[in-house]
């Protein structure tokens, strides 16, 4: 359960305010490196990404160090974030449904916190600007008129762009009645 969030400033500083006393794990979310974000949409080169990490330097929650806060206490939790190459993933959703969106989960089932996903609601085309090498599940969801439809497609990123990923959404269900 998320109990607070903040964005870093231009110097990388952040502050989480108004936390209740207790134990917390701090996570730095995956983020595309700002200097390369504008080039990501049309570029075929790798995009730099700051991978998600838990304080102090763990890539998954089991490696996180809890920070215990007493009433009125402040605590320092510094990260060293290093940008690494990420790669664009492109594909289509079929059949095209209105109001679809795309997300990705890593091989552990953790949401990628991707930003900058571009979708074309008329053609079903989508682009994820940068994912790290490894195994991923691309998830498409469409918020239809009666219910949410979703489809998944596994992809493997091996230090190169991945294109032509097709995510199949189920056909809408139609109620049938016999009288």
PDB file of C-alpha atoms in Angstrom:
ATOM      1  CA  UNK A   1       0.000   0.000   0.000  1.00  0.00           C
ATOM      2  CA  UNK A   2       1.462   3.328  -1.036  1.00  0.00           C
ATOM      3  CA  UNK A   3       1.498   5.776   1.856  1.00  0.00           C
ATOM      4  CA  UNK A   4       3.129   8.729   0.155  1.00  0.00           C
ATOM      5  CA  UNK A   5       4.850   9.885  -2.992  1.00  0.00           C
ATOM      6  CA  UNK A   6       7.004  12.740  -4.191  1.00  0.00           C
ATOM      7  CA  UNK A   7       8.947  13.823  -7.253  1.00  0.00           C
ATOM      8  CA  UNK A   8      12.597  14.756  -7.194  1.00  0.00           C
ATOM      9  CA  UNK A   9      13.647  18.299  -7.966  1.00  0.00           C
ATOM     10  CA  UNK A  10      16.278  19.210 -10.593  1.00  0.00           C
ATOM     11  CA  UNK A  11      19.026  18.230  -8.133  1.00  0.00           C
ATOM     12  CA  UNK A  12      17.470  14.845  -7.321  1.00  0.00           C
ATOM     13  CA  UNK A  13      16.268  15.875  -3.831  1.00  0.00           C
ATOM     14  CA  UNK A  14      12.861  14.724  -2.598  1.00  0.00           C
ATOM     15  CA  UNK A  15      10.846  14.908   0.593  1.00  0.00           C
ATOM     16  CA  UNK A  16       7.978  12.744   1.773  1.00  0.00           C
ATOM     17  CA  UNK A  17       5.881  14.749   4.207  1.00  0.00           C
ATOM     18  CA  UNK A  18       3.167  14.005   6.764  1.00  0.00           C
ATOM     19  CA  UNK A  19       3.990  10.332   7.222  1.00  0.00           C
ATOM     20  CA  UNK A  20       2.585   8.650  10.289  1.00  0.00           C
ATOM     21  CA  UNK A  21       5.009   6.881  12.675  1.00  0.00           C
ATOM     22  CA  UNK A  22       5.848   3.399  11.413  1.00  0.00           C
ATOM     23  CA  UNK A  23       8.165   1.390   9.176  1.00  0.00           C
ATOM     24  CA  UNK A  24       8.475   2.299   5.502  1.00  0.00           C
ATOM     25  CA  UNK A  25      10.218   0.994   2.383  1.00  0.00           C
ATOM     26  CA  UNK A  26      11.175   3.673  -0.145  1.00  0.00           C
ATOM     27  CA  UNK A  27      11.084   2.952  -3.878  1.00  0.00           C
ATOM     28  CA  UNK A  28      12.534   4.981  -6.731  1.00  0.00           C
ATOM     29  CA  UNK A  29      10.242   4.357  -9.738  1.00  0.00           C
ATOM     30  CA  UNK A  30      11.606   3.569 -13.200  1.00  0.00           C
ATOM     31  CA  UNK A  31      11.959   6.748 -15.225  1.00  0.00           C
ATOM     32  CA  UNK A  32      13.198   7.613 -18.706  1.00  0.00           C
ATOM     33  CA  UNK A  33      16.240   9.875 -18.547  1.00  0.00           C
ATOM     34  CA  UNK A  34      14.986  13.415 -19.371  1.00  0.00           C
ATOM     35  CA  UNK A  35      17.781  14.314 -21.804  1.00  0.00           C
ATOM     36  CA  UNK A  36      16.789  11.429 -24.068  1.00  0.00           C
ATOM     37  CA  UNK A  37      13.005  11.396 -23.643  1.00  0.00           C
ATOM     38  CA  UNK A  38      12.266  13.740 -26.551  1.00  0.00           C
ATOM     39  CA  UNK A  39      14.319  11.641 -28.963  1.00  0.00           C
ATOM     40  CA  UNK A  40      12.712   8.399 -27.779  1.00  0.00           C
ATOM     41  CA  UNK A  41       9.508   8.646 -29.778  1.00  0.00           C
ATOM     42  CA  UNK A  42      11.193   8.611 -33.179  1.00  0.00           C
ATOM     43  CA  UNK A  43      14.659   7.323 -32.407  1.00  0.00           C
ATOM     44  CA  UNK A  44      15.889   3.816 -33.107  1.00  0.00           C
ATOM     45  CA  UNK A  45      18.686   4.145 -30.580  1.00  0.00           C
ATOM     46  CA  UNK A  46      18.530   2.939 -26.987  1.00  0.00           C
ATOM     47  CA  UNK A  47      16.892   5.312 -24.545  1.00  0.00           C
ATOM     48  CA  UNK A  48      18.452   5.801 -21.133  1.00  0.00           C
ATOM     49  CA  UNK A  49      16.320   4.668 -18.207  1.00  0.00           C
ATOM     50  CA  UNK A  50      16.748   4.928 -14.458  1.00  0.00           C
ATOM     51  CA  UNK A  51      15.609   1.464 -13.268  1.00  0.00           C
ATOM     52  CA  UNK A  52      13.268   1.112 -10.316  1.00  0.00           C
ATOM     53  CA  UNK A  53      15.065   0.400  -7.065  1.00  0.00           C
ATOM     54  CA  UNK A  54      14.347   0.100  -3.377  1.00  0.00           C
ATOM     55  CA  UNK A  55      16.330   1.879  -0.678  1.00  0.00           C
ATOM     56  CA  UNK A  56      19.233   1.442  -0.272  1.00  0.00           C
ATOM     57  CA  UNK A  57      20.144  -0.324  -3.569  1.00  0.00           C
ATOM     58  CA  UNK A  58      17.784  -3.286  -4.139  1.00  0.00           C
ATOM     59  CA  UNK A  59      15.992  -4.084  -7.356  1.00  0.00           C
ATOM     60  CA  UNK A  60      13.100  -5.851  -5.636  1.00  0.00           C
ATOM     61  CA  UNK A  61      11.123  -5.358  -2.443  1.00  0.00           C
ATOM     62  CA  UNK A  62      12.783  -8.283  -0.645  1.00  0.00           C
ATOM     63  CA  UNK A  63      16.082  -6.346  -0.757  1.00  0.00           C
ATOM     64  CA  UNK A  64      14.523  -3.179   0.675  1.00  0.00           C
ATOM     65  CA  UNK A  65      15.676  -1.799   4.003  1.00  0.00           C
ATOM     66  CA  UNK A  66      12.821  -0.563   6.183  1.00  0.00           C
ATOM     67  CA  UNK A  67      13.069   2.900   7.654  1.00  0.00           C
ATOM     68  CA  UNK A  68      11.397   3.244  11.057  1.00  0.00           C
ATOM     69  CA  UNK A  69       9.971   6.653  11.893  1.00  0.00           C
ATOM     70  CA  UNK A  70       9.017   7.793  15.387  1.00  0.00           C
ATOM     71  CA  UNK A  71       6.666  10.772  15.916  1.00  0.00           C
ATOM     72  CA  UNK A  72       8.318  13.969  14.605  1.00  0.00           C
ATOM     73  CA  UNK A  73      11.394  12.121  13.335  1.00  0.00           C
ATOM     74  CA  UNK A  74      13.004  12.761   9.939  1.00  0.00           C
ATOM     75  CA  UNK A  75      15.278  10.315   8.176  1.00  0.00           C
ATOM     76  CA  UNK A  76      17.610  10.531   5.175  1.00  0.00           C
ATOM     77  CA  UNK A  77      17.198   7.928   2.373  1.00  0.00           C
ATOM     78  CA  UNK A  78      19.608   8.639  -0.489  1.00  0.00           C
ATOM     79  CA  UNK A  79      19.755   6.677  -3.738  1.00  0.00           C
ATOM     80  CA  UNK A  80      22.487   6.411  -6.313  1.00  0.00           C
ATOM     81  CA  UNK A  81      20.648   6.128  -9.607  1.00  0.00           C
ATOM     82  CA  UNK A  82      22.521   5.171 -12.749  1.00  0.00           C
ATOM     83  CA  UNK A  83      20.927   5.384 -16.187  1.00  0.00           C
ATOM     84  CA  UNK A  84      21.085   2.220 -18.301  1.00  0.00           C
ATOM     85  CA  UNK A  85      19.935   1.523 -21.882  1.00  0.00           C
ATOM     86  CA  UNK A  86      16.240   0.846 -22.387  1.00  0.00           C
ATOM     87  CA  UNK A  87      14.609  -0.151 -25.660  1.00  0.00           C
ATOM     88  CA  UNK A  88      11.454   0.854 -27.481  1.00  0.00           C
ATOM     89  CA  UNK A  89       8.629  -1.675 -27.852  1.00  0.00           C
ATOM     90  CA  UNK A  90       5.969  -1.143 -30.541  1.00  0.00           C
ATOM     91  CA  UNK A  91       2.872  -3.017 -31.559  1.00  0.00           C
ATOM     92  CA  UNK A  92      -0.867  -3.072 -32.056  1.00  0.00           C
ATOM     93  CA  UNK A  93      -4.001  -3.980 -30.161  1.00  0.00           C
ATOM     94  CA  UNK A  94      -6.500  -6.094 -32.049  1.00  0.00           C
ATOM     95  CA  UNK A  95      -9.394  -5.775 -32.458  1.00  0.00           C
ATOM     96  CA  UNK A  96      -9.255  -2.010 -31.964  1.00  0.00           C
ATOM     97  CA  UNK A  97     -11.419  -1.012 -29.007  1.00  0.00           C
ATOM     98  CA  UNK A  98     -12.098   2.520 -27.774  1.00  0.00           C
ATOM     99  CA  UNK A  99     -10.262   3.852 -24.754  1.00  0.00           C
ATOM    100  CA  UNK A 100      -7.454   1.272 -24.619  1.00  0.00           C
ATOM    101  CA  UNK A 101      -4.230   1.719 -22.701  1.00  0.00           C
ATOM    102  CA  UNK A 102      -0.957  -0.200 -22.492  1.00  0.00           C
ATOM    103  CA  UNK A 103       1.199  -1.172 -19.545  1.00  0.00           C
ATOM    104  CA  UNK A 104       3.949  -3.735 -18.932  1.00  0.00           C
ATOM    105  CA  UNK A 105       4.913  -6.112 -16.136  1.00  0.00           C
ATOM    106  CA  UNK A 106       8.376  -7.549 -15.592  1.00  0.00           C
ATOM    107  CA  UNK A 107       9.033 -11.273 -15.153  1.00  0.00           C
ATOM    108  CA  UNK A 108       8.174 -10.958 -11.433  1.00  0.00           C
ATOM    109  CA  UNK A 109       4.744  -9.495 -12.221  1.00  0.00           C
ATOM    110  CA  UNK A 110       5.712  -6.015 -11.039  1.00  0.00           C
ATOM    111  CA  UNK A 111       4.224  -3.055 -12.908  1.00  0.00           C
ATOM    112  CA  UNK A 112       6.896  -1.172 -14.846  1.00  0.00           C
ATOM    113  CA  UNK A 113       5.763   2.372 -13.998  1.00  0.00           C
ATOM    114  CA  UNK A 114       6.332   3.265 -17.645  1.00  0.00           C
ATOM    115  CA  UNK A 115       5.715   6.817 -18.750  1.00  0.00           C
ATOM    116  CA  UNK A 116       5.278   8.312 -22.186  1.00  0.00           C
ATOM    117  CA  UNK A 117       3.325   5.446 -23.762  1.00  0.00           C
ATOM    118  CA  UNK A 118       1.840   6.640 -27.049  1.00  0.00           C
ATOM    119  CA  UNK A 119      -1.397   5.069 -28.302  1.00  0.00           C
ATOM    120  CA  UNK A 120      -3.380   5.619 -31.488  1.00  0.00           C
ATOM    121  CA  UNK A 121      -6.995   4.981 -30.548  1.00  0.00           C
ATOM    122  CA  UNK A 122      -8.090   4.733 -34.207  1.00  0.00           C
ATOM    123  CA  UNK A 123      -5.500   2.220 -35.483  1.00  0.00           C
ATOM    124  CA  UNK A 124      -4.667   0.348 -32.279  1.00  0.00           C
ATOM    125  CA  UNK A 125      -0.953   1.167 -32.651  1.00  0.00           C
ATOM    126  CA  UNK A 126       1.073   1.801 -29.480  1.00  0.00           C
ATOM    127  CA  UNK A 127       4.674   2.566 -28.499  1.00  0.00           C
ATOM    128  CA  UNK A 128       6.403   2.102 -25.152  1.00  0.00           C
ATOM    129  CA  UNK A 129       9.414   4.446 -25.272  1.00  0.00           C
ATOM    130  CA  UNK A 130      11.762   2.363 -23.125  1.00  0.00           C
ATOM    131  CA  UNK A 131      11.867  -0.952 -21.276  1.00  0.00           C
ATOM    132  CA  UNK A 132      14.914  -2.649 -19.827  1.00  0.00           C
ATOM    133  CA  UNK A 133      16.270  -5.867 -21.356  1.00  0.00           C
ATOM    134  CA  UNK A 134      14.554  -8.988 -20.027  1.00  0.00           C
ATOM    135  CA  UNK A 135      11.215 -10.771 -20.101  1.00  0.00           C
ATOM    136  CA  UNK A 136       8.071  -8.621 -20.049  1.00  0.00           C
ATOM    137  CA  UNK A 137       4.331  -9.028 -20.388  1.00  0.00           C
ATOM    138  CA  UNK A 138       2.651  -6.299 -22.407  1.00  0.00           C
ATOM    139  CA  UNK A 139      -0.907  -5.729 -21.203  1.00  0.00           C
ATOM    140  CA  UNK A 140      -3.614  -3.951 -23.163  1.00  0.00           C
ATOM    141  CA  UNK A 141      -6.828  -2.917 -21.456  1.00  0.00           C
ATOM    142  CA  UNK A 142      -9.902  -1.412 -23.021  1.00  0.00           C
ATOM    143  CA  UNK A 143     -12.509   0.311 -20.933  1.00  0.00           C
ATOM    144  CA  UNK A 144     -15.559  -0.731 -22.905  1.00  0.00           C
ATOM    145  CA  UNK A 145     -19.140   0.325 -22.416  1.00  0.00           C
ATOM    146  CA  UNK A 146     -20.113  -2.695 -20.336  1.00  0.00           C
ATOM    147  CA  UNK A 147     -16.872  -4.136 -18.958  1.00  0.00           C
ATOM    148  CA  UNK A 148     -13.108  -3.935 -19.097  1.00  0.00           C
ATOM    149  CA  UNK A 149     -11.406  -6.167 -21.665  1.00  0.00           C
ATOM    150  CA  UNK A 150      -7.745  -7.112 -21.401  1.00  0.00           C
ATOM    151  CA  UNK A 151      -5.146  -9.083 -23.313  1.00  0.00           C
ATOM    152  CA  UNK A 152      -1.504  -9.979 -22.748  1.00  0.00           C
ATOM    153  CA  UNK A 153       1.537 -10.795 -24.859  1.00  0.00           C
ATOM    154  CA  UNK A 154       4.942 -11.959 -23.621  1.00  0.00           C
ATOM    155  CA  UNK A 155       8.009 -10.263 -25.118  1.00  0.00           C
ATOM    156  CA  UNK A 156      11.737 -10.646 -24.627  1.00  0.00           C
ATOM    157  CA  UNK A 157      13.974  -7.611 -24.977  1.00  0.00           C
ATOM    158  CA  UNK A 158      17.565  -8.502 -25.894  1.00  0.00           C
ATOM    159  CA  UNK A 159      19.359  -5.149 -26.183  1.00  0.00           C
ATOM    160  CA  UNK A 160      17.339  -4.073 -29.220  1.00  0.00           C
ATOM    161  CA  UNK A 161      14.010  -2.489 -30.142  1.00  0.00           C
ATOM    162  CA  UNK A 162      11.068  -4.893 -30.341  1.00  0.00           C
ATOM    163  CA  UNK A 163       8.452  -4.238 -33.010  1.00  0.00           C
ATOM    164  CA  UNK A 164       5.257  -5.837 -34.309  1.00  0.00           C
ATOM    165  CA  UNK A 165       3.991  -7.016 -30.925  1.00  0.00           C
ATOM    166  CA  UNK A 166       0.325  -7.920 -31.295  1.00  0.00           C
ATOM    167  CA  UNK A 167      -1.871  -7.935 -28.210  1.00  0.00           C
ATOM    168  CA  UNK A 168      -5.187  -9.681 -28.786  1.00  0.00           C
ATOM    169  CA  UNK A 169      -8.209  -8.419 -26.885  1.00  0.00           C
ATOM    170  CA  UNK A 170     -11.126 -10.811 -26.454  1.00  0.00           C
ATOM    171  CA  UNK A 171     -14.210 -10.162 -28.495  1.00  0.00           C
ATOM    172  CA  UNK A 172     -16.989  -8.530 -26.544  1.00  0.00           C
ATOM    173  CA  UNK A 173     -19.442 -10.906 -24.923  1.00  0.00           C
ATOM    174  CA  UNK A 174     -23.001 -10.805 -26.186  1.00  0.00           C
ATOM    175  CA  UNK A 175     -25.781 -11.949 -23.867  1.00  0.00           C
ATOM    176  CA  UNK A 176     -27.980 -14.690 -25.328  1.00  0.00           C
ATOM    177  CA  UNK A 177     -31.425 -15.415 -24.031  1.00  0.00           C
ATOM    178  CA  UNK A 178     -33.753 -18.297 -24.841  1.00  0.00           C
ATOM    179  CA  UNK A 179     -37.469 -17.828 -24.331  1.00  0.00           C
TER     180      UNK A 179
END
